[in-house]
mmCIF file of C-alpha atoms in Angstrom:
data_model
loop_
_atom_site.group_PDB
_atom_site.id
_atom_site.type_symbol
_atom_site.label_atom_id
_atom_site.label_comp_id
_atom_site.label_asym_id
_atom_site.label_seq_id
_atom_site.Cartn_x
_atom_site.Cartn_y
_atom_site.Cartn_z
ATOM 1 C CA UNK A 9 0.000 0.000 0.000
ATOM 2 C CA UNK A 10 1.296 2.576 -0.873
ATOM 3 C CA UNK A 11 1.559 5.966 1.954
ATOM 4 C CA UNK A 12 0.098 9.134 1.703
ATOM 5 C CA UNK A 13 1.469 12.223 0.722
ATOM 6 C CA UNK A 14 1.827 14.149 3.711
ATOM 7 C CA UNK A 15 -0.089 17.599 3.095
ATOM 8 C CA UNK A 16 2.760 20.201 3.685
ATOM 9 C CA UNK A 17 4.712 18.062 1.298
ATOM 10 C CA UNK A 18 1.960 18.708 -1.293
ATOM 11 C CA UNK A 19 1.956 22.071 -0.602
ATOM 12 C CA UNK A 20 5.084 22.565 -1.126
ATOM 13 C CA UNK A 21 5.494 20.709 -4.089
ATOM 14 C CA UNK A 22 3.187 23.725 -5.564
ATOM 15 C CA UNK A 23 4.954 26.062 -4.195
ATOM 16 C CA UNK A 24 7.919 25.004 -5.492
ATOM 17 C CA UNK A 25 5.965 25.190 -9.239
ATOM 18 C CA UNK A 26 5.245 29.505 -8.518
ATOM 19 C CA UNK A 27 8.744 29.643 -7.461
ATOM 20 C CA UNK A 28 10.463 28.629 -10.480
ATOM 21 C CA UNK A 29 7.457 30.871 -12.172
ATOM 22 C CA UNK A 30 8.779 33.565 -10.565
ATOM 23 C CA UNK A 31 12.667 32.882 -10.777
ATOM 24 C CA UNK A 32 12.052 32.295 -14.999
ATOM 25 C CA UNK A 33 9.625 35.296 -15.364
ATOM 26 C CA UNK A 34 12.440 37.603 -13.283
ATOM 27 C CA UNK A 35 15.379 36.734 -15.688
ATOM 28 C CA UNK A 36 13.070 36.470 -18.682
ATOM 29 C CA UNK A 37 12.036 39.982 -17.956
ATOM 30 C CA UNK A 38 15.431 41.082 -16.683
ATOM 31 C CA UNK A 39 16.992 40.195 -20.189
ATOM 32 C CA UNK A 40 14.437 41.827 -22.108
ATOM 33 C CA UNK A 41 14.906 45.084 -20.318
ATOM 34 C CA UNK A 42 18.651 44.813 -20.502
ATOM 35 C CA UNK A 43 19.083 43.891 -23.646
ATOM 36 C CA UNK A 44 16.412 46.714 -24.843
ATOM 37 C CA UNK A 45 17.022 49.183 -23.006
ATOM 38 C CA UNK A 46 20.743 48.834 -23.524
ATOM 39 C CA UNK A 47 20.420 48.923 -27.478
ATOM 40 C CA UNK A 48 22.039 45.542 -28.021
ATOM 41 C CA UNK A 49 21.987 44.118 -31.423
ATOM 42 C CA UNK A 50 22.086 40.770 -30.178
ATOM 43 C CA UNK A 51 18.637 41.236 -27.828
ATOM 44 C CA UNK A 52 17.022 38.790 -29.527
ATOM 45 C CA UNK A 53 19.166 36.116 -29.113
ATOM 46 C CA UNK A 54 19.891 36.972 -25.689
ATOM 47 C CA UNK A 55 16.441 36.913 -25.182
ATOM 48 C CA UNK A 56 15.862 33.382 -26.435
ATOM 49 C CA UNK A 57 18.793 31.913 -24.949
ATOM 50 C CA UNK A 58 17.607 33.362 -21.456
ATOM 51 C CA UNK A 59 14.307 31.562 -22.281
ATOM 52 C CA UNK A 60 16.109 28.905 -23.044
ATOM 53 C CA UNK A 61 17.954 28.841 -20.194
ATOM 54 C CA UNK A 62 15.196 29.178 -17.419
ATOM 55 C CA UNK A 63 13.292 26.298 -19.529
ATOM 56 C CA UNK A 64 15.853 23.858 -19.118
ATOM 57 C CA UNK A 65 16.809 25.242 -15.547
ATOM 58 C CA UNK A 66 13.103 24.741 -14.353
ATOM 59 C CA UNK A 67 10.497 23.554 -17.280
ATOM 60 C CA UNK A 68 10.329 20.288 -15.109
ATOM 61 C CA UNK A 69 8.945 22.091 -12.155
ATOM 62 C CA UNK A 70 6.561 24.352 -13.332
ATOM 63 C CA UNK A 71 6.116 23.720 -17.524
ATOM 64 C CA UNK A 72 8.115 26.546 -17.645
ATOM 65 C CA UNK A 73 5.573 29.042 -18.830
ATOM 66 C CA UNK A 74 6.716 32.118 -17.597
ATOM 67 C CA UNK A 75 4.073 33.974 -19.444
ATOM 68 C CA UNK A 76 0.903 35.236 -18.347
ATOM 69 C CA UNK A 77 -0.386 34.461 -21.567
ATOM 70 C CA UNK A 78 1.126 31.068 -21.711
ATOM 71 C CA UNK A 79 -0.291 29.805 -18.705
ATOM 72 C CA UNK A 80 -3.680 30.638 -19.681
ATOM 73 C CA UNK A 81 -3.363 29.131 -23.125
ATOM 74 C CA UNK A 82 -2.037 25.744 -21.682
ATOM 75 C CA UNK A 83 -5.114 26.081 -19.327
ATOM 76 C CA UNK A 84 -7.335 26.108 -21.983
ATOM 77 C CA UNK A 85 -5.961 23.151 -23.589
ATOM 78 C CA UNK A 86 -6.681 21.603 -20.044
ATOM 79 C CA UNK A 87 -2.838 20.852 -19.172
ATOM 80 C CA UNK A 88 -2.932 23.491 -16.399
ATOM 81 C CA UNK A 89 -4.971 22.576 -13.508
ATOM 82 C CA UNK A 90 -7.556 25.367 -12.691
ATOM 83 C CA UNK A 91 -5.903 25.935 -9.280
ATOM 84 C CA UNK A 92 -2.821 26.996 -10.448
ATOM 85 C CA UNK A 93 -3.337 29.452 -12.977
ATOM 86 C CA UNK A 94 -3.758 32.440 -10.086
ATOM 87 C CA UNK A 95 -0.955 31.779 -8.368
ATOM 88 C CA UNK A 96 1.026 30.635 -11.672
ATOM 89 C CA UNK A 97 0.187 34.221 -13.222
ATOM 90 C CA UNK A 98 0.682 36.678 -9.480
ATOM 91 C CA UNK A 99 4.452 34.699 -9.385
ATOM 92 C CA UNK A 100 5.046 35.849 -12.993
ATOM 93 C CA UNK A 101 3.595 39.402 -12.232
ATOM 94 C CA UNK A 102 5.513 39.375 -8.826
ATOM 95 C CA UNK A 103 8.799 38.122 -11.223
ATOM 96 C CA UNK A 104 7.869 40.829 -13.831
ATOM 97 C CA UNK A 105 7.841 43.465 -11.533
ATOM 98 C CA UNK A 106 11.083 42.980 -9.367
ATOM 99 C CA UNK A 107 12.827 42.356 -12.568
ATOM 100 C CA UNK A 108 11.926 45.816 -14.047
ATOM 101 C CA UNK A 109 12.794 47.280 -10.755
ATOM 102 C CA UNK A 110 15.787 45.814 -10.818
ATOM 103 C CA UNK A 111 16.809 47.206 -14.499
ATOM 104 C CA UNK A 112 15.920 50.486 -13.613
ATOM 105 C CA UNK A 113 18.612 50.235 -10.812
ATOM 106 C CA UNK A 114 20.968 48.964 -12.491
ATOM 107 C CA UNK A 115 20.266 51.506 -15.649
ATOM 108 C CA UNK A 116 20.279 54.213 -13.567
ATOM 109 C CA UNK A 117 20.451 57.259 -15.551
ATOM 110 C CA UNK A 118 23.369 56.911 -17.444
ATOM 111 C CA UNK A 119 26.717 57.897 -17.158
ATOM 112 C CA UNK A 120 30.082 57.976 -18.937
ATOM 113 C CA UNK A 121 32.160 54.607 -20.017
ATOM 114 C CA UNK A 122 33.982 53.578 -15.818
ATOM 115 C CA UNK A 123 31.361 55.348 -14.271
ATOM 116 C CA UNK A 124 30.651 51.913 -12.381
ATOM 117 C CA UNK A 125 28.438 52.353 -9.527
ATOM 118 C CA UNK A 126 29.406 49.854 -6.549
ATOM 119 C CA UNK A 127 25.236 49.443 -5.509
ATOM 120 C CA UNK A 128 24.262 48.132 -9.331
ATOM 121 C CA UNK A 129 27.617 46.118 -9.975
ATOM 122 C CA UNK A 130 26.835 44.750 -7.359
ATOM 123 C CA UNK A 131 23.047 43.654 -7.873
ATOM 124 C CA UNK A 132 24.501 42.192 -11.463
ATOM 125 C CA UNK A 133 27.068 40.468 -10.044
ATOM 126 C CA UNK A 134 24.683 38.327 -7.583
ATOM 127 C CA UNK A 135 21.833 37.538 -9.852
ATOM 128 C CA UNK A 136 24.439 36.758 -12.558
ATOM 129 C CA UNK A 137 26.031 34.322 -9.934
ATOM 130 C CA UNK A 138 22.534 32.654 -8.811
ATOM 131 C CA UNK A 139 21.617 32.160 -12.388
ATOM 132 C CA UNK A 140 24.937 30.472 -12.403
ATOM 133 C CA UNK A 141 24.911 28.546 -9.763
ATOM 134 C CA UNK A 142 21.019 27.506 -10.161
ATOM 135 C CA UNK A 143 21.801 26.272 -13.969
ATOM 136 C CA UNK A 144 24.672 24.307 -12.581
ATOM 137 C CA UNK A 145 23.364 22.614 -9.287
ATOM 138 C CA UNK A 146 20.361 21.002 -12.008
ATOM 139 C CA UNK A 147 22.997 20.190 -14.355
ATOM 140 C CA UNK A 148 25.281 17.632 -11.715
ATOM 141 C CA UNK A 149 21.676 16.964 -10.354
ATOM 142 C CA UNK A 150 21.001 15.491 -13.347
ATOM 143 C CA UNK A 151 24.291 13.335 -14.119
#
């Protein structure tokens, strides 16, 4: 026979799914208004890559939506449960939003070419390392 799944293990087997909606929707986001706002030629692949990325890091948590309007079209093919499109879509606003908050520090207003800023250098350098590190830790997971 097999055992139940205890409740808070349930629970946080969910919460582990608005997480990694939240983690993917940040960096998504975070690229986009990088790569955009900085005028880089390459935004589009940088953008895809990130996607990329974030699918591979966490896809096999979540589905990997990281979309607003992705969750609600896998919904509507019925792959979502109903339960988990609120919370699925408040992570990715919650994401969305500390993301562009986050590019508008690190933006700042400008400034000449060494004009680094220790606050925003700073900010880059961790998420840069927890992307890092969160890409790697599923990679030897997964060997």
């Amino acid at each position: 026979m097999l055992a139940k799944i205890p409740k808070s293990l349930s629970s946080w087997a969910r919460m582990k799914k608005y997480i990694v909606e939240l983690i993917g929707t940040f960096f998504l986001v975070f690229t986009v208004g990088n790569t955009v706002i900085g005028k880089s030629d390459v935004a589009p692949l940088a953008i895809g890559l990130s996607l990329a990325v974030m699918i591979f890091a966490g896809g096999h948590i979540s589905g990997g939506h990281f979309n607003p309007a992705v969750t609600l079209g896998v919904w509507l093919r019925g792959k979502c449960d109903t339960k988990d499109v609120v919370p699925y879509i408040a992570a990715q606003i919650i994401g969305a939003v500390l993301a562009a908050l986050t590019v508008k520090f690190l933006q700042g207003t400008g400034g000449t070419a060494g004009d680094v800023k220790l606050g925003p250098a700073f900010v880059a350098e961790l998420i840069g390392t927890f992307a890092f590190i969160k890409l790697f830790g599923f990679s030897i997971n997964t060997l």
